[in-house]
Tab-separated table of C-alpha atoms and ligand atoms in Angstrom:
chain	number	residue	atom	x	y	z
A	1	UNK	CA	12.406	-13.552	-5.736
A	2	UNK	CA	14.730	-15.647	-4.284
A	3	UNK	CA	15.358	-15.733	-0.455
A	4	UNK	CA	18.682	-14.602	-0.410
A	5	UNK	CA	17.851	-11.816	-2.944
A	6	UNK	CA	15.573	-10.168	-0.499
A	7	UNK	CA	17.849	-10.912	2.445
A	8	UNK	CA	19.802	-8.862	0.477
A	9	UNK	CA	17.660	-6.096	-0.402
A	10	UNK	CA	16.394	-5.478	3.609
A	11	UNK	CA	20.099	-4.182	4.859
A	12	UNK	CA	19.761	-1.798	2.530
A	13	UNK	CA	16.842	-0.308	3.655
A	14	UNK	CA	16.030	1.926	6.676
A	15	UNK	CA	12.953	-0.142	7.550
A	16	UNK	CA	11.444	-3.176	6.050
A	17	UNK	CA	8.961	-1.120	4.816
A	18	UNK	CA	6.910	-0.184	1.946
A	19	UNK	CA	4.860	3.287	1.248
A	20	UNK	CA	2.083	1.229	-0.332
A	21	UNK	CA	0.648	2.307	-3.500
A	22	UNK	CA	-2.700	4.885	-3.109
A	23	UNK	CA	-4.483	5.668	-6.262
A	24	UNK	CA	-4.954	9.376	-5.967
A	25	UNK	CA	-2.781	9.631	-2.760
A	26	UNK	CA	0.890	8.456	-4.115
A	27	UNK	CA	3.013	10.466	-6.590
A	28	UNK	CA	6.366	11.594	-7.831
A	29	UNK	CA	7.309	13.522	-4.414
A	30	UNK	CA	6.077	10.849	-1.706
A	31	UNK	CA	7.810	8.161	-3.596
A	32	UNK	CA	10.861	10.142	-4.323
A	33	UNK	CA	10.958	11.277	-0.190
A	34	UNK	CA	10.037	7.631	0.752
A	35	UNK	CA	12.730	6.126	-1.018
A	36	UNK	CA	15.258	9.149	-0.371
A	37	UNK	CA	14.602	8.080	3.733
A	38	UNK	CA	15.204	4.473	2.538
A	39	UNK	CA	12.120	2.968	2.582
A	40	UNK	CA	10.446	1.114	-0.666
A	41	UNK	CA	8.064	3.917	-2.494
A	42	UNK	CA	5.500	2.830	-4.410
A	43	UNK	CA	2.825	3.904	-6.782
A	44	UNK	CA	-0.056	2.380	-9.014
A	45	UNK	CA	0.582	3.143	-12.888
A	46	UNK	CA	-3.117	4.516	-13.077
A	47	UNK	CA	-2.155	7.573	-10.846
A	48	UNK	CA	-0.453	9.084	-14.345
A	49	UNK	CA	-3.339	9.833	-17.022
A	50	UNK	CA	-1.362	8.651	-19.828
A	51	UNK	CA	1.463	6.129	-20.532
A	52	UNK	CA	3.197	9.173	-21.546
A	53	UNK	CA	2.885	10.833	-18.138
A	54	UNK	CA	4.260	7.416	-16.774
A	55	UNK	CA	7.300	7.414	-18.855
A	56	UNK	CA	7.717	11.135	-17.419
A	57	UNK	CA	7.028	10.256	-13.221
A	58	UNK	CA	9.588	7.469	-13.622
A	59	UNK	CA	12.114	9.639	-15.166
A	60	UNK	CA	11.799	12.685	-12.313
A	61	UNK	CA	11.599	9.565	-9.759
A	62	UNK	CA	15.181	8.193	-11.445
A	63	UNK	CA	16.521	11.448	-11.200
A	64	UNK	CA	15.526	12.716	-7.434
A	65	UNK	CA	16.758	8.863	-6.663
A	66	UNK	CA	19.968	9.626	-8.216
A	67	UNK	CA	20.418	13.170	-6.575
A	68	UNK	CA	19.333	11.535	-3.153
A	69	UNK	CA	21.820	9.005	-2.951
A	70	UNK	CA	25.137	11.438	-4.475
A	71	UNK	CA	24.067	13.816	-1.249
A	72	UNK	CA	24.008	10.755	1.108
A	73	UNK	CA	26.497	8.867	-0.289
A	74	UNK	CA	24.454	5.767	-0.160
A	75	UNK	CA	21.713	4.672	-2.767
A	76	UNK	CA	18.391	5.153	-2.811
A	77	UNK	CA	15.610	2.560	-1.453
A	78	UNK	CA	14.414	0.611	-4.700
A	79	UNK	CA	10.888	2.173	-6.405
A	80	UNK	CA	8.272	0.368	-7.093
A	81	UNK	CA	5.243	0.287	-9.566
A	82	UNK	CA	1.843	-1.360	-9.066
A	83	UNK	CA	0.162	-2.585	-11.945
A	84	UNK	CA	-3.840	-3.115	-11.752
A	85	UNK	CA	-4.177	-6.061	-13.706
A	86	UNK	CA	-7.644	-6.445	-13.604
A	87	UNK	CA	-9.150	-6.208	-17.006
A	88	UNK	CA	-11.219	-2.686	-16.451
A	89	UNK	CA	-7.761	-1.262	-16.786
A	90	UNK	CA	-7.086	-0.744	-20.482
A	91	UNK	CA	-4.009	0.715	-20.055
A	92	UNK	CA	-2.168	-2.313	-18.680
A	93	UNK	CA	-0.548	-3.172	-21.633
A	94	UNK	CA	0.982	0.327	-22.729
A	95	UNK	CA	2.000	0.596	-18.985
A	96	UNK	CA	3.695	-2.467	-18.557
A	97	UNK	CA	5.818	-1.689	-22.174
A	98	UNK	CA	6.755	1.777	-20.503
A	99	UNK	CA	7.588	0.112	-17.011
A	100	UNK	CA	9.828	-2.333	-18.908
A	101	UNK	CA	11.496	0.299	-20.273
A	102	UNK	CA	12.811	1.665	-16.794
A	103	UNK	CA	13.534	-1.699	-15.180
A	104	UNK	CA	11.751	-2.114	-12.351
A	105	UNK	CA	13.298	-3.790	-9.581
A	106	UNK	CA	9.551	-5.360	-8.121
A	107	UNK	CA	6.435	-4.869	-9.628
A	108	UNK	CA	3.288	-5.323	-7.148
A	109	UNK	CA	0.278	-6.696	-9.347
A	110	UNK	CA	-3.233	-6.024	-7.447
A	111	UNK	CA	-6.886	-7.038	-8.358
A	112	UNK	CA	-6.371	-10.677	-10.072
A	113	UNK	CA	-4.106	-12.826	-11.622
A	114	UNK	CA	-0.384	-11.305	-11.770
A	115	UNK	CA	-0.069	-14.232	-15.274
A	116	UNK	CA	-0.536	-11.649	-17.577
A	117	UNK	CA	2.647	-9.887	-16.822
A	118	UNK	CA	4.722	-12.184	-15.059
A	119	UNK	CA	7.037	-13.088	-17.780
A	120	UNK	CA	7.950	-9.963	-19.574
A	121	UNK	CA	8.935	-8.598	-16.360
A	122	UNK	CA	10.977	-10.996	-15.131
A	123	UNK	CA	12.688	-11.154	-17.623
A	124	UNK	CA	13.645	-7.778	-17.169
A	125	UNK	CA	14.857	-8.988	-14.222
A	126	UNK	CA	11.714	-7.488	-12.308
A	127	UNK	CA	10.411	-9.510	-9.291
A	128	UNK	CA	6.908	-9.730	-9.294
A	129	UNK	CA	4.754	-9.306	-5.692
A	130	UNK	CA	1.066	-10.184	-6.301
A	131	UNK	CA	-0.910	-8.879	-3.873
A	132	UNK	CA	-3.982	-11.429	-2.638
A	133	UNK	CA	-6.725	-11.602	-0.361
A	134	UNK	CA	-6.936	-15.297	-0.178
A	135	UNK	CA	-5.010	-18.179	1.098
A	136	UNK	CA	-6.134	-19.421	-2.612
A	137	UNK	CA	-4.956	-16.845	-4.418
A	138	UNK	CA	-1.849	-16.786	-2.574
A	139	UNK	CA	-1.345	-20.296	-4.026
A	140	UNK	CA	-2.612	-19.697	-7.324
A	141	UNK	CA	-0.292	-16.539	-7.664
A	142	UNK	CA	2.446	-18.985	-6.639
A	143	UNK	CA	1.595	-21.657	-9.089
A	144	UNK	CA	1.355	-18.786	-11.775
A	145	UNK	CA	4.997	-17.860	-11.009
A	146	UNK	CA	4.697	-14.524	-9.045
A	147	UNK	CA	8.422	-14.421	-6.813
A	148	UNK	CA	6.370	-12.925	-3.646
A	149	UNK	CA	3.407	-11.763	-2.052
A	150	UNK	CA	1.716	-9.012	-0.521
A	151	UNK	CA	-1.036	-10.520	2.028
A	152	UNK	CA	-3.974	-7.830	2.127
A	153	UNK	CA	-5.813	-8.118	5.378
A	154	UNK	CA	-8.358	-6.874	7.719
A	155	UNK	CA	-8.581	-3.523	8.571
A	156	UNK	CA	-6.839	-2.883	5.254
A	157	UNK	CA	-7.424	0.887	3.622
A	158	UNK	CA	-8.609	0.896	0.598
A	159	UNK	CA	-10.001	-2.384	-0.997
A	160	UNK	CA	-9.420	-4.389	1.769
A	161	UNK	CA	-9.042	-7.949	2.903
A	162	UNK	CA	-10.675	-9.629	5.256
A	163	UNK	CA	-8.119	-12.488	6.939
A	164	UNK	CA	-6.845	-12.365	10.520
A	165	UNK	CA	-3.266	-11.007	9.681
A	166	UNK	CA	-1.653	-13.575	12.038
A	167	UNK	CA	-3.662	-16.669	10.855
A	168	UNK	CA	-3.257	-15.402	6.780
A	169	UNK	CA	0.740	-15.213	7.749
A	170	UNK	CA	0.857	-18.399	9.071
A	171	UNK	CA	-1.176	-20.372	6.491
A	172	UNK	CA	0.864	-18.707	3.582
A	173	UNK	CA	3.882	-19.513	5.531
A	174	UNK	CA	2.888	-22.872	6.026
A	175	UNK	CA	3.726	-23.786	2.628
A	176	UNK	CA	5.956	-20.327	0.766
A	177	UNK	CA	9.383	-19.677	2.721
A	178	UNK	CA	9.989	-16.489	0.050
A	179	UNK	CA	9.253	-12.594	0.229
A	180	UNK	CA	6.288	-12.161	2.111
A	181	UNK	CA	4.983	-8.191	2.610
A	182	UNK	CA	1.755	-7.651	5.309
A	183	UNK	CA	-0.662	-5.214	4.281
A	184	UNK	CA	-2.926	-3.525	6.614
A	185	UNK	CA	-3.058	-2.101	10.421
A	186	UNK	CA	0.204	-1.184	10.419
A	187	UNK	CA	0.231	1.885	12.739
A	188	UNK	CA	3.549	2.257	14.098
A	189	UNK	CA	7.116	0.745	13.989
A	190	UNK	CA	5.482	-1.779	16.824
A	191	UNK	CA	3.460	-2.676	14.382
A	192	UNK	CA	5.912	-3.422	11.917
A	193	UNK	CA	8.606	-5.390	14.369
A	194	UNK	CA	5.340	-7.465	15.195
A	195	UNK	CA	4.851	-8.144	11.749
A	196	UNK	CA	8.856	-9.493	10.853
A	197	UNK	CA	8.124	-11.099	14.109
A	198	UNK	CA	5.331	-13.409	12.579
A	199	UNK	CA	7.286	-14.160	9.390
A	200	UNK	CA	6.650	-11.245	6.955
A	201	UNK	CA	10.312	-9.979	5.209
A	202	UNK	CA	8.097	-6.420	4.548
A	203	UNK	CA	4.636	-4.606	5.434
A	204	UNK	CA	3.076	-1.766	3.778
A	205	UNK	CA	1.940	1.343	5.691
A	206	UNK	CA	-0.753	3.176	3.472
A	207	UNK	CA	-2.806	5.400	5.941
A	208	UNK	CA	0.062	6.981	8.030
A	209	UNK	CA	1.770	7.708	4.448
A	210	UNK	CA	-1.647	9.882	3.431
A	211	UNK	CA	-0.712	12.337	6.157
A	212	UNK	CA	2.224	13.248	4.685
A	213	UNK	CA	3.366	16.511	2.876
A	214	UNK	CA	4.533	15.360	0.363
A	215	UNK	CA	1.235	13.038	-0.324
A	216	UNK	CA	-1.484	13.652	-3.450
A	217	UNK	CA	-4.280	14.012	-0.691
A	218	UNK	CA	-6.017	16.968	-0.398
A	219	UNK	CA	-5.042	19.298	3.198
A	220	UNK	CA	-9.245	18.044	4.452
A	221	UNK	CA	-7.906	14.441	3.843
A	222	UNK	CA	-4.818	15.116	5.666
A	223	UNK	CA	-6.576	17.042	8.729
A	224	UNK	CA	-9.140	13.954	8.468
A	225	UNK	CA	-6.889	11.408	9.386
A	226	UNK	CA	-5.114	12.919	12.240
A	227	UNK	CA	-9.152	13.387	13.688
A	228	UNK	CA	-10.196	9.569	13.181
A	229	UNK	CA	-9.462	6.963	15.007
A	230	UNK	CA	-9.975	3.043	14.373
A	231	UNK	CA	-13.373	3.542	15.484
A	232	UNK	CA	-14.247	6.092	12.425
A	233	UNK	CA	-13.616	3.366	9.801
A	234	UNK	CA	-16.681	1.991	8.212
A	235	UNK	CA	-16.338	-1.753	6.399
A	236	UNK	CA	-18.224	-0.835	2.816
A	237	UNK	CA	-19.400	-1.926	0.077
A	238	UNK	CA	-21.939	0.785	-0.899
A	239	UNK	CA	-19.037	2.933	-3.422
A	240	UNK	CA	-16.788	0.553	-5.273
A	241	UNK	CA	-18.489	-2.209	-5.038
A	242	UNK	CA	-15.993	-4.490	-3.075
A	243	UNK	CA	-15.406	-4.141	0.555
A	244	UNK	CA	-13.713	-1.225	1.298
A	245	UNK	CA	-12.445	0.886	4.492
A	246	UNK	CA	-13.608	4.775	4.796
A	247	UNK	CA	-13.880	7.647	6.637
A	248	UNK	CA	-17.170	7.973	7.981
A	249	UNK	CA	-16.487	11.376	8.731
A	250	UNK	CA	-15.953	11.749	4.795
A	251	UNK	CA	-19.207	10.111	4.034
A	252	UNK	CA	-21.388	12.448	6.280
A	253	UNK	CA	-19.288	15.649	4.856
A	254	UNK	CA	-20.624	14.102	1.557
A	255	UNK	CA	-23.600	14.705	2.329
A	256	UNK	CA	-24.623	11.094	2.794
A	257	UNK	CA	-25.906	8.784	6.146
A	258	UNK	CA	-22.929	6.330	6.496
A	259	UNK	CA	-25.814	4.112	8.498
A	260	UNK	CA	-28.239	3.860	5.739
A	261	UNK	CA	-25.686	3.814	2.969
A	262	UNK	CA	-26.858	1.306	-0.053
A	263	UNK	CA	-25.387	-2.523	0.769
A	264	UNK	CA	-23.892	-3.415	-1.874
A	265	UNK	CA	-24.278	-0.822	-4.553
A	266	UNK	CA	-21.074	-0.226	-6.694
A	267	UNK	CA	-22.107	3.293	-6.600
A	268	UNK	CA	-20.089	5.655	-8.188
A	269	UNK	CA	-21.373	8.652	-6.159
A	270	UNK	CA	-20.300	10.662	-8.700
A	271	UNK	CA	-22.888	9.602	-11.198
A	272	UNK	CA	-25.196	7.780	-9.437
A	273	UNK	CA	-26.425	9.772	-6.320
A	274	UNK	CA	-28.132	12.781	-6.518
A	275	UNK	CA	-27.536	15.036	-2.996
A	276	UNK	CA	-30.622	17.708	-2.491
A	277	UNK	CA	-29.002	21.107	-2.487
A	278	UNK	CA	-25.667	20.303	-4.005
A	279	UNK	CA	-24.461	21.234	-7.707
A	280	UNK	CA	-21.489	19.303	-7.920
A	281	UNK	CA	-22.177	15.567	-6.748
A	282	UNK	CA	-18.708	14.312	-4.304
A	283	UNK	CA	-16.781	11.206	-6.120
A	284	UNK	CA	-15.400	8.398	-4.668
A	285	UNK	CA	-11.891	8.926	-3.847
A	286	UNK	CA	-11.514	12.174	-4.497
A	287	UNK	CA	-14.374	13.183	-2.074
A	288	UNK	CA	-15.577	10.436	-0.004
A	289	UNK	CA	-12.084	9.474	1.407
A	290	UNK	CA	-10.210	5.738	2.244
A	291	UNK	CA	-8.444	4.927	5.370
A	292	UNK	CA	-7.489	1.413	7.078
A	293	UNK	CA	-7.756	1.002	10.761
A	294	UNK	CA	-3.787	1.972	11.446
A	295	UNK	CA	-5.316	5.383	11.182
A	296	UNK	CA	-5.426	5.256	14.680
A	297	UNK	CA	-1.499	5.842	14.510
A	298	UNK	CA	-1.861	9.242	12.638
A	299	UNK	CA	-1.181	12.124	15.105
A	300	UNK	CA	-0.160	15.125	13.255
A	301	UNK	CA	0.713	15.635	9.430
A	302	UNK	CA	4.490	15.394	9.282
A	303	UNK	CA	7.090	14.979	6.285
A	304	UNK	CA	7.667	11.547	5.121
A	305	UNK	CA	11.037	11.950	6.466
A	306	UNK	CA	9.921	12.589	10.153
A	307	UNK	CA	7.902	9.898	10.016
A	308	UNK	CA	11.015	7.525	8.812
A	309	UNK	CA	12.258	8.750	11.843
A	310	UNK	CA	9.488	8.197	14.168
A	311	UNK	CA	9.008	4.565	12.983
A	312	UNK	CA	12.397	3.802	13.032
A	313	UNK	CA	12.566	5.059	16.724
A	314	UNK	CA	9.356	3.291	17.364
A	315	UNK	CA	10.592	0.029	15.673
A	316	UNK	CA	13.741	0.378	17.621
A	317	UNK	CA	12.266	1.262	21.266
A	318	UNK	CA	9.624	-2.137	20.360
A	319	UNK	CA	12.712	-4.268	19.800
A	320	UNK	CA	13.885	-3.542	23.566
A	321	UNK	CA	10.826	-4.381	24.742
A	322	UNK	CA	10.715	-7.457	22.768
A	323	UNK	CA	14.121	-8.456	24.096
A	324	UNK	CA	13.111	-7.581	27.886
A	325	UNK	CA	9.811	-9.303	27.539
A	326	UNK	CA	10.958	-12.402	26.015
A	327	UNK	CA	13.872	-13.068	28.989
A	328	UNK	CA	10.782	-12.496	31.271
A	329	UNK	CA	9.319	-15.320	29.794
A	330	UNK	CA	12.398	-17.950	29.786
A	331	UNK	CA	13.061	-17.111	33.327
A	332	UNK	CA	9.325	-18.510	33.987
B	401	FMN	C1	-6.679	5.875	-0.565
B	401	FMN	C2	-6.139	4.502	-0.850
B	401	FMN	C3	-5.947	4.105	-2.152
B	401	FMN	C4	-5.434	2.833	-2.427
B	401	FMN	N1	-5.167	2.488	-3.735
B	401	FMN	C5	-4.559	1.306	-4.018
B	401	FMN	C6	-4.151	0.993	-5.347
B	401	FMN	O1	-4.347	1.758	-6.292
B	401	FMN	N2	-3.523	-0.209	-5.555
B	401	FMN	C7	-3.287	-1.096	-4.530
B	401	FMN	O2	-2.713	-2.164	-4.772
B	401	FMN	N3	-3.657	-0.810	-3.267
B	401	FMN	C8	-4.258	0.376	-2.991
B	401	FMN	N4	-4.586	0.687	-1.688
B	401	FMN	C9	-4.258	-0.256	-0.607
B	401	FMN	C10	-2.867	0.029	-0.049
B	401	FMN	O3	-1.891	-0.244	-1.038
B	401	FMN	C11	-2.573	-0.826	1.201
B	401	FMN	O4	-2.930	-2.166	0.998
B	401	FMN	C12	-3.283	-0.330	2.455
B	401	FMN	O5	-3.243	1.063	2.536
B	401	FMN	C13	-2.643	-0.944	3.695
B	401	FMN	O6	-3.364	-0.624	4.849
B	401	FMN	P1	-3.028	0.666	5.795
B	401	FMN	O7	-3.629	1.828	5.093
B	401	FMN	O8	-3.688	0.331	7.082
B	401	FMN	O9	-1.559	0.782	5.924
B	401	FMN	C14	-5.129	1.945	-1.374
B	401	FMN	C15	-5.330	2.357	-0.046
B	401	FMN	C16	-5.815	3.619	0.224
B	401	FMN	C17	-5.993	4.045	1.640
């Protein structure tokens, strides 16, 4: 994406912000209330069972877009898709041909190499965000053709990264001037002025958009959250394989010691782990529950429209500060 393409894109939006995509977690009605409250919504393709039931959430998400902005008067924040492009997802092909179909405005590839899709999409006139762990990858993605990236860092929920967010901005920035989205330990709108503050044009918030009402996740998953703090995050692992952030309190409710959990196991729990006493076995995901460290920032479970609001107020009131603090610091 060209600069001045996503200069134009963030006036339009109530916060440079994206509800990041949650497998399980993110549907039609959080990405239809996200981008109704003018924020980005987003969703990965695997959340529908079938290409078919794609075709059908992108419809209903066109529609309640379209029905949003005639009752405001102005349009819609932009959806998003978010194609897994690694190649354990066989439906990437018939995906992509359905997404193409509804031109997407950006496209966020995650787990390897976004080359695979780059070119239909753009031209479709998609922009392509590949999401990347490493200062590597952020190159390779670049040298592949990808118009921006989404930097996943530590303290990241789900699969997370592991970079400093600071030092992983500033290395990517070192050498990319385009769109540039922070992902992880974003817990407020703070949090989010800190991040345009260090370079990024967007962040994600994943965690605080779980404890929503309009979210996929289950009411315990909901009530979870608002109990945990940053503290109740264990680095894992023990259930996908690749490190991941989750709720301990999940993990013991499972059944299962989160101190003496297998190191590296790529266990599906599901299949693998038998629990004395219990008929049906929990499942990653739908059981044993993700959440990054900006879980911390989850206080109550609250529309995604009150918690628009809150940000916004909290990005605003963090602003003032800014302002205040920084003529504090000329006048030294
Ligand atoms: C339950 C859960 C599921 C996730 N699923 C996906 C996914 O399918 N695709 C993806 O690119 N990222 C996924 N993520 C990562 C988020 O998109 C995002 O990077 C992360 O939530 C940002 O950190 P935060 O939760 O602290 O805001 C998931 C995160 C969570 C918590």
């Amino acid at each position: 994406m060209q600069r001045q393409n996503i200069d134009t894109l963030l006036p339009s939006l109530a916060l440079p912000l994206i509800a990041a995509p949650m497998f399980l977690v993110s549907g039609v009605d959080l990405v239809a209330a996200a981008c109704a409250n003018g924020v980005i919504g987003s969703f990965p393709t695997v959340n529908c069972r079938t290409s078919d039931e794609l075709e059908n959430w992108l419809a209903e998400i066109a529609a309640r877009n379209a029905r949003a902005a005639d009752a405001a008067g102005v349009a819609s924040a932009p959806w998003c898709a978010n194609l897994v492009v690694h190649r354990s997802n066989a439906r990437l092909m018939q995906d992509l041909a359905t997404l193409l179909r509804h031109k997407p405005e950006i496209v966020i590839t995650s787990v390897g190499s976004p080359a695979p899709v780059l070119k239909p999409l753009q031209e479709a006139g998609a922009r392509v965000f590949a999401d990347v762990a490493t200062v590597r990858h952020a190159e390779r993605a670049l040298e592949a053709g990808a118009d921006g990236l989404v930097l996943l860092t530590a303290g990241a929920g789900g699969q997370t990264g592991w970079l400093n967010p600071l030092a992983f901005v500033r290395a990517v920035r070192a050498f990319f001037d385009g769109p540039v989205v922070l992902a992880g330990g974003i817990s407020d709108g703070a949090a989010l002025f800190a991040a345009q503050a260090m370079g990024c044009d967007l962040a994600y918030m994943g965690t605080k958009f779980i404890a929503t009402s309009e979210s996929m996740a289950k009411p315990a998953y909901r009530d979870m959250l608002v109990e945990s703090g940053a503290d109740d995050i264990l680095l894992t692992r023990a259930f996908t394989g690749l490190e991941t952030n989750m709720l301990r309190a999940s993990i013991v409710a499972a059944g299962l010691d989160p101190s003496n959990l297998p190191a590296h196991g790529a266990i599906d729990i599901g299949k693998d782990i038998s629990i004395e006493g219990r008929e049906n076995r929990p499942a990653r995901w739908k059981d044993i529950w993700s959440a990054g460290h900006s879980v911390s920032g989850v206080d109550t479970v609250k529309s995604v429209s009150d918690l628009v609001a809150q940000t916004r107020r909290e990005y605003d009131a963090a602003r003032e500060a800014f302002s205040v603090r920084i003529s504090n610091t000329r006048r030294r």
